[in-house]
mmCIF file of the C-alpha atoms, coordinates in Angstrom:
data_MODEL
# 
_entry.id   MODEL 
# 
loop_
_atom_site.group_PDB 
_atom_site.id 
_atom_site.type_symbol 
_atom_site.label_atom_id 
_atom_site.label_alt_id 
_atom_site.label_comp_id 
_atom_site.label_asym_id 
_atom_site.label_entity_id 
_atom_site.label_seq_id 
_atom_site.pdbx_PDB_ins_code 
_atom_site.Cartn_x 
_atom_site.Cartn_y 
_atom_site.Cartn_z 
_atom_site.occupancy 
_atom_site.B_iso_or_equiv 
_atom_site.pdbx_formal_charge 
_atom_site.auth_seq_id 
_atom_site.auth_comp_id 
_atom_site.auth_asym_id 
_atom_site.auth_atom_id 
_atom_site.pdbx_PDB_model_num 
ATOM 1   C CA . UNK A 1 1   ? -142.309 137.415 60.934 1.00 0.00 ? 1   UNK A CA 1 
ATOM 2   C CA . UNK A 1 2   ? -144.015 138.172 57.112 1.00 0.00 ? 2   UNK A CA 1 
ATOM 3   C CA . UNK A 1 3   ? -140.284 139.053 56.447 1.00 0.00 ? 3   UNK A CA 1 
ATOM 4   C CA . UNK A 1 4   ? -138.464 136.126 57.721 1.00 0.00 ? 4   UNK A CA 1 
ATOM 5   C CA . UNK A 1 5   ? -139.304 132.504 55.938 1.00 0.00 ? 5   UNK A CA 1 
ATOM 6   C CA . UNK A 1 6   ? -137.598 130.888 58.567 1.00 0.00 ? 6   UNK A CA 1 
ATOM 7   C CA . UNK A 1 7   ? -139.320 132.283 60.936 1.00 0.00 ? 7   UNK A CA 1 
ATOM 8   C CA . UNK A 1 8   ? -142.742 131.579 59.000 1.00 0.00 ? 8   UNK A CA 1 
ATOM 9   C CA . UNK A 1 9   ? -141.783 127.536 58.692 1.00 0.00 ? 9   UNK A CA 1 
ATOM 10  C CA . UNK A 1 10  ? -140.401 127.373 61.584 1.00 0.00 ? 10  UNK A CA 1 
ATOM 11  C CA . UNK A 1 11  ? -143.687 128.903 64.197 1.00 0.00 ? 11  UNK A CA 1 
ATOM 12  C CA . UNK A 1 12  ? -145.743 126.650 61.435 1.00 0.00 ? 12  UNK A CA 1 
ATOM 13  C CA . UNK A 1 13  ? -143.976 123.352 61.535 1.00 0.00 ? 13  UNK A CA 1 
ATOM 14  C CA . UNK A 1 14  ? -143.260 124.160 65.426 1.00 0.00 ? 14  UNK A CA 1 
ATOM 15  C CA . UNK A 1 15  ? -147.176 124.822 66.164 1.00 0.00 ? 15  UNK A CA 1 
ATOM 16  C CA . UNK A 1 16  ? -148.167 121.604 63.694 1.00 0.00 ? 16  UNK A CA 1 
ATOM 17  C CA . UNK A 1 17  ? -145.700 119.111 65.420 1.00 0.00 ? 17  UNK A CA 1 
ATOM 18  C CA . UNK A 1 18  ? -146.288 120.009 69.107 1.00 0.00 ? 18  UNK A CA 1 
ATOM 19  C CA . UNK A 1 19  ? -150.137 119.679 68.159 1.00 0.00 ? 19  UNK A CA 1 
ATOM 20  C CA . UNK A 1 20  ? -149.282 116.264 66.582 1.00 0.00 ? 20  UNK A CA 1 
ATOM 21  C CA . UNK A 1 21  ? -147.261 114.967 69.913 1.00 0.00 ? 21  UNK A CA 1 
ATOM 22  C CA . UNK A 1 22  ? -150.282 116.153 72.297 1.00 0.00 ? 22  UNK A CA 1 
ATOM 23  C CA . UNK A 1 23  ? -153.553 114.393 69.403 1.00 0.00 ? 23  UNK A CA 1 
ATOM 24  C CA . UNK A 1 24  ? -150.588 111.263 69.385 1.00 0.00 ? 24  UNK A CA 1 
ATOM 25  C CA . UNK A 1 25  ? -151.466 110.161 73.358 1.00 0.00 ? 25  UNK A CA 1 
ATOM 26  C CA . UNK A 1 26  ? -155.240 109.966 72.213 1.00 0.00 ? 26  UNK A CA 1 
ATOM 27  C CA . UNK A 1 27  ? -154.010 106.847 69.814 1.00 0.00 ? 27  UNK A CA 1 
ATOM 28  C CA . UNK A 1 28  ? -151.444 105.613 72.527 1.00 0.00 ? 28  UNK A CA 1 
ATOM 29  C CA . UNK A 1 29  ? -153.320 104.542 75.519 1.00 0.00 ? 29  UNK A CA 1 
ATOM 30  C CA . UNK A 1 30  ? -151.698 101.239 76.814 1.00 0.00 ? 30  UNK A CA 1 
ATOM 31  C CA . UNK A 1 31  ? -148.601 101.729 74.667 1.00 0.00 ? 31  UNK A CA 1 
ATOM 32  C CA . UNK A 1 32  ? -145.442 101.272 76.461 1.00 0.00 ? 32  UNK A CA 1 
ATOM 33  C CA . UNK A 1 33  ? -143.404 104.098 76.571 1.00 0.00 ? 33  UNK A CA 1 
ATOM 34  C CA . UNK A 1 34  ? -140.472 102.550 74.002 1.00 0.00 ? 34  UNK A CA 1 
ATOM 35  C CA . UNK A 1 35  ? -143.254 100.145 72.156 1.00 0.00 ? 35  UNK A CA 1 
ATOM 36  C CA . UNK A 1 36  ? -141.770 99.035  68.264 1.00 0.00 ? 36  UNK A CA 1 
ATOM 37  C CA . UNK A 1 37  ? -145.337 99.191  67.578 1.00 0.00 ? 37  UNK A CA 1 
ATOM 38  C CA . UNK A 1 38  ? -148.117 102.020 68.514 1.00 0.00 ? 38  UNK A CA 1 
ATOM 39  C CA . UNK A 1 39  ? -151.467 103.695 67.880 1.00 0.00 ? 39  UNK A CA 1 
ATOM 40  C CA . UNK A 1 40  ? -152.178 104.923 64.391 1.00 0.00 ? 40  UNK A CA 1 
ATOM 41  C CA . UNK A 1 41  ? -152.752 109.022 64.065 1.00 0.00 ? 41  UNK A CA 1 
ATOM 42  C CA . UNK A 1 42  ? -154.803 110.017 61.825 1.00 0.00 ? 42  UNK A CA 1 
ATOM 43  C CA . UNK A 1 43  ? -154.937 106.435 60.843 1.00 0.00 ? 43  UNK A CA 1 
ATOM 44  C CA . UNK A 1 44  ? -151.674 106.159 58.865 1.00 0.00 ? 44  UNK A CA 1 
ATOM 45  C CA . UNK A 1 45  ? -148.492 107.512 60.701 1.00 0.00 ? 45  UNK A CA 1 
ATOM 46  C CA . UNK A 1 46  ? -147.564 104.506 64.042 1.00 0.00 ? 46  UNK A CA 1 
ATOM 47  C CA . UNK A 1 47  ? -146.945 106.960 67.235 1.00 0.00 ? 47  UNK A CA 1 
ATOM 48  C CA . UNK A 1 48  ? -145.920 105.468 70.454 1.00 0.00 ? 48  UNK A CA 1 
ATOM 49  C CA . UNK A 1 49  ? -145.695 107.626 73.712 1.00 0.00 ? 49  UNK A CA 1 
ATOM 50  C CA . UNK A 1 50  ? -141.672 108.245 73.465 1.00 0.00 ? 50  UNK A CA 1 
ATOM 51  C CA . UNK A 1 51  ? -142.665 109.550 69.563 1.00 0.00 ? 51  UNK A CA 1 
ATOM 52  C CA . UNK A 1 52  ? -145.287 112.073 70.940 1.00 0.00 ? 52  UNK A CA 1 
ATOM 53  C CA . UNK A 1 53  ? -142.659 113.772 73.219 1.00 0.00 ? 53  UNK A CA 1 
ATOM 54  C CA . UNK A 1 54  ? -140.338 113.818 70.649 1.00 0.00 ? 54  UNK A CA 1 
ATOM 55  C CA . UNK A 1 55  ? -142.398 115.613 68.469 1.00 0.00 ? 55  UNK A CA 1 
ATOM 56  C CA . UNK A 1 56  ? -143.804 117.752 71.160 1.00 0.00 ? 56  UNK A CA 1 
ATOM 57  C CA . UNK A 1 57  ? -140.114 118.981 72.407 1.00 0.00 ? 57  UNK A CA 1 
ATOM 58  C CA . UNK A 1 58  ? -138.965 119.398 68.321 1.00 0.00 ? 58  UNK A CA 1 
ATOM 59  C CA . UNK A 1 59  ? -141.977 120.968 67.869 1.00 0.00 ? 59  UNK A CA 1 
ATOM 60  C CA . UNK A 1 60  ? -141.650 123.718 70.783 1.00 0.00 ? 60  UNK A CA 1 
ATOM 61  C CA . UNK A 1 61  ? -137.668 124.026 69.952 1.00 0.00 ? 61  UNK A CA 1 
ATOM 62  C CA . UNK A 1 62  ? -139.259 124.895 66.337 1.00 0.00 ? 62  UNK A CA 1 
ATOM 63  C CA . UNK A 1 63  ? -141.792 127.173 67.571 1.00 0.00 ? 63  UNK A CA 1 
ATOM 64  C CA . UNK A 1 64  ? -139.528 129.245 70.272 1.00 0.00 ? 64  UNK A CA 1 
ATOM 65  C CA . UNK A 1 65  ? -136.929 130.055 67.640 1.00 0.00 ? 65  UNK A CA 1 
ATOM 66  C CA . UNK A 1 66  ? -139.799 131.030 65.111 1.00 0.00 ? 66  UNK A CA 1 
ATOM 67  C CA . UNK A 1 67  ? -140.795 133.203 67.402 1.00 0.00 ? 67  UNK A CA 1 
ATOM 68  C CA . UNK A 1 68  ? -137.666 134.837 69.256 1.00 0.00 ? 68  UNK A CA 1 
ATOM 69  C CA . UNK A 1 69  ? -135.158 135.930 65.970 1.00 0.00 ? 69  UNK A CA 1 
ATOM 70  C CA . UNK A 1 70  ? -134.761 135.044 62.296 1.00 0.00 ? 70  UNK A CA 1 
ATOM 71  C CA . UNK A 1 71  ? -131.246 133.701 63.024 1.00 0.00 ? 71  UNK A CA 1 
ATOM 72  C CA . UNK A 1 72  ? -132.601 131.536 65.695 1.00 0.00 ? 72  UNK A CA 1 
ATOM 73  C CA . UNK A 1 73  ? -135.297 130.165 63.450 1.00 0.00 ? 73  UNK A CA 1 
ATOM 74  C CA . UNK A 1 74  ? -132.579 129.470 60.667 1.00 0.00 ? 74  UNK A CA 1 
ATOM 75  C CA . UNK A 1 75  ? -129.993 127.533 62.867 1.00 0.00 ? 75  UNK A CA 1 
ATOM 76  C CA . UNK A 1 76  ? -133.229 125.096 64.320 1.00 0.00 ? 76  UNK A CA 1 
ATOM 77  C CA . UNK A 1 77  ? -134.864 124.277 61.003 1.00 0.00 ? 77  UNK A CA 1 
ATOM 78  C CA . UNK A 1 78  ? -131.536 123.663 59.929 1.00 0.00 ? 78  UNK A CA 1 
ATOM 79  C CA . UNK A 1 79  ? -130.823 121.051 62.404 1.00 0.00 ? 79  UNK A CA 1 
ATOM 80  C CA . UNK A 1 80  ? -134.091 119.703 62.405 1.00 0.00 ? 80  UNK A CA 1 
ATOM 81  C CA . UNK A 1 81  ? -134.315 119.381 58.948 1.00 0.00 ? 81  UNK A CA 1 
ATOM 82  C CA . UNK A 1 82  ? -130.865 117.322 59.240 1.00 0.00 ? 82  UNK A CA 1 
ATOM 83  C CA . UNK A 1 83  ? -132.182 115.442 61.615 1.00 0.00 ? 83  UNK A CA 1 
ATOM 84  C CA . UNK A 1 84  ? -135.144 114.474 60.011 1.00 0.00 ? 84  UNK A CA 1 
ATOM 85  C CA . UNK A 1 85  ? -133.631 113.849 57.106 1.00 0.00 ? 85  UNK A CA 1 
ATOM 86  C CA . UNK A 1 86  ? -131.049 111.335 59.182 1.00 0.00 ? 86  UNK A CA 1 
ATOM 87  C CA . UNK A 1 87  ? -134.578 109.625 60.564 1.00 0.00 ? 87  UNK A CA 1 
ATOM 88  C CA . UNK A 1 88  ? -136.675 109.852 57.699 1.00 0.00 ? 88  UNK A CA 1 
ATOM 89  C CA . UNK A 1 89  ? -133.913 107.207 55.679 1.00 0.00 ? 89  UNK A CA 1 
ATOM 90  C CA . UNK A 1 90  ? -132.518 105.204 58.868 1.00 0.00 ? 90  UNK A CA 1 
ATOM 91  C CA . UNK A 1 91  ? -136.152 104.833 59.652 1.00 0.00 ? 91  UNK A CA 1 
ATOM 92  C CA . UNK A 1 92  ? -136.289 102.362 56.876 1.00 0.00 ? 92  UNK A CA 1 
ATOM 93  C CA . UNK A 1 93  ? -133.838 100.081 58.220 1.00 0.00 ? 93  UNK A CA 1 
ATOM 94  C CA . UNK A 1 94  ? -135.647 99.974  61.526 1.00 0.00 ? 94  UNK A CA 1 
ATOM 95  C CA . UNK A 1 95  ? -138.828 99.328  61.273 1.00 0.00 ? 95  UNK A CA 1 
ATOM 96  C CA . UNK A 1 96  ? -139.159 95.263  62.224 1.00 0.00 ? 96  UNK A CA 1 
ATOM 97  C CA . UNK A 1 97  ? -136.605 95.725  64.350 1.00 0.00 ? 97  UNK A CA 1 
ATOM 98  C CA . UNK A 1 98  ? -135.968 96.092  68.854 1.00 0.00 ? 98  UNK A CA 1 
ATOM 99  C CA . UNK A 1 99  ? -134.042 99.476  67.389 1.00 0.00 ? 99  UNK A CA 1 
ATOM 100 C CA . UNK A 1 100 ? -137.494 100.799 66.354 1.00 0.00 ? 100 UNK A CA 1 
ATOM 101 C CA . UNK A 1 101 ? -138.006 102.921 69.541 1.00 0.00 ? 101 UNK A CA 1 
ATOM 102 C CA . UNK A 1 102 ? -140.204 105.435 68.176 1.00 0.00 ? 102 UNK A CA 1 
ATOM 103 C CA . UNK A 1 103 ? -142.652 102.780 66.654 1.00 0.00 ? 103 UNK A CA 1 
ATOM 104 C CA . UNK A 1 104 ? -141.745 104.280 63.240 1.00 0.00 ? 104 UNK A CA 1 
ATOM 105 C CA . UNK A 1 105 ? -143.709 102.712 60.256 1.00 0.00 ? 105 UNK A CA 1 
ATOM 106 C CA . UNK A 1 106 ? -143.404 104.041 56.067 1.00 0.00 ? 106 UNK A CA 1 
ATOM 107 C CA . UNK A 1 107 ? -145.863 107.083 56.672 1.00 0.00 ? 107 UNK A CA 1 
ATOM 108 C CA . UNK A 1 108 ? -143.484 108.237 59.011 1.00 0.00 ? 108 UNK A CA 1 
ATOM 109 C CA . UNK A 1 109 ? -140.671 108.020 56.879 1.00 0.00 ? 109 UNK A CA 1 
ATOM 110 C CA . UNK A 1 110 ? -142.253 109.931 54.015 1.00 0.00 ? 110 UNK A CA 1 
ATOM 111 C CA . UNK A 1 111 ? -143.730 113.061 55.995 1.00 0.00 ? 111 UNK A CA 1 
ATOM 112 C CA . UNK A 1 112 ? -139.945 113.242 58.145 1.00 0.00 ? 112 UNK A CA 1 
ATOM 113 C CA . UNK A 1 113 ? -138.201 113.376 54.346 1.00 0.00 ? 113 UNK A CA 1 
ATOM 114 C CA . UNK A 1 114 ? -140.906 115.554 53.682 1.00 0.00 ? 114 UNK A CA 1 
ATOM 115 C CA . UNK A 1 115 ? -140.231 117.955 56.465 1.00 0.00 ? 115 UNK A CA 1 
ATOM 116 C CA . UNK A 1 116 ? -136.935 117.737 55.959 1.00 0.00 ? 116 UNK A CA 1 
ATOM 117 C CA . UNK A 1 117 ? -136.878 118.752 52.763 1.00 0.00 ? 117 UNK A CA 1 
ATOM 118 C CA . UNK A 1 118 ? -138.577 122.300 53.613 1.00 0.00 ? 118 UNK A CA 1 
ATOM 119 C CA . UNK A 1 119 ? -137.229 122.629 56.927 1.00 0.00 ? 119 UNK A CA 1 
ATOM 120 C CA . UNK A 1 120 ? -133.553 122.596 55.485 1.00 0.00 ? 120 UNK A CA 1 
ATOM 121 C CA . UNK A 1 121 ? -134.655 124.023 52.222 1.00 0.00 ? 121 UNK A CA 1 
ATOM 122 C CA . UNK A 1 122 ? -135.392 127.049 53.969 1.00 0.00 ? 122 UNK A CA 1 
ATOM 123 C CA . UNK A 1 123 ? -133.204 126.840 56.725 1.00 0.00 ? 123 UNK A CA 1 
ATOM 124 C CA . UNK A 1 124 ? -130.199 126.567 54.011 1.00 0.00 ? 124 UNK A CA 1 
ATOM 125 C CA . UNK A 1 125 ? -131.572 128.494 50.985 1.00 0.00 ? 125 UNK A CA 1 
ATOM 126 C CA . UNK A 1 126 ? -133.416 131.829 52.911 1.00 0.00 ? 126 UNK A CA 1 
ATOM 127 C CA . UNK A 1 127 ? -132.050 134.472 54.193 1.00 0.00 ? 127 UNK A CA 1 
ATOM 128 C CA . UNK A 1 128 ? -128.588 134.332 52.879 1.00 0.00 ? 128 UNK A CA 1 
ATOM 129 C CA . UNK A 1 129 ? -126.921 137.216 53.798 1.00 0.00 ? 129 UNK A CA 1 
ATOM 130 C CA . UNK A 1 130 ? -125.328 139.319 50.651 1.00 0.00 ? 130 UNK A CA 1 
ATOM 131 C CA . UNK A 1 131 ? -121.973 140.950 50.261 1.00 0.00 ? 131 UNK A CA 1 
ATOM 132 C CA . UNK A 1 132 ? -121.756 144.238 48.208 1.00 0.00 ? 132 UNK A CA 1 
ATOM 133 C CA . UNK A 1 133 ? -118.773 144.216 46.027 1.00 0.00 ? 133 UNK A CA 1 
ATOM 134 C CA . UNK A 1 134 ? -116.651 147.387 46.225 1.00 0.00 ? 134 UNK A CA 1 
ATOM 135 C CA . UNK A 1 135 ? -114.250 148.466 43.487 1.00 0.00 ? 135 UNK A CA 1 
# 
């Protein structure tokens, strides 16, 4: 894995955002399920019970491919980091909104850009494979 960045990011970010679903139902007791408002973790990001399992299933999609093949671990932070990147701006335009399923609020916004950014920075910019040219 010491070899393979997207394999490092990818177990990291993986282990951090299933850990960040499970500590979210601590801050969601009596939230419904699809809430436009939540709990506060660590006091600033707004989680609601349908936001913890979606961190806890990106999260483990994140972590098995860390773990199981460079490749693997390339092709998920890829499409996670596209994804975030997708929620971390649409997020904007939801928050006030019934659309706001995930009880998203700025903090969220920021550290999803934020992951996206190193998720697909990686995912896009490590491990390119390199062709020898022969005469």
């Amino acid at each position: 894995m010491r070899t393979s960045p997207n394999r490092l990011i990818g177990t990291v970010f993986g282990a951090v955002y299933v850990l960040v679903g499970l500590l979210g139902f601590a801050v969601t007791g009596g939230v419904g399920l699809f809430a436009t408002e939540g709990g506060l973790l660590l006091g600033i990001f707004e989680v609601n019970p349908l936001h913890n399992v979606a961190h806890i299933l990106i999260g483990a999609a994140l972590l098995i491919a860390g773990l199981a093949s460079a490749p693997a671990a390339k092709a998920t932070n890829t499409t996670v980091g596209a994804a975030y990147l997708l929620l971390g701006i649409v997020g904007f335009f939801l928050v006030g909104t019934a659309a706001n399923v995930l009880a998203l609020n700025t903090a969220d916004h920021v550290l999803h850009l934020a992951s996206a950014i190193v998720l697909l920075g990686v995912g896009l910019g490590a491990e390119r494979r390199t062709r020898v040219a022969t005469a």
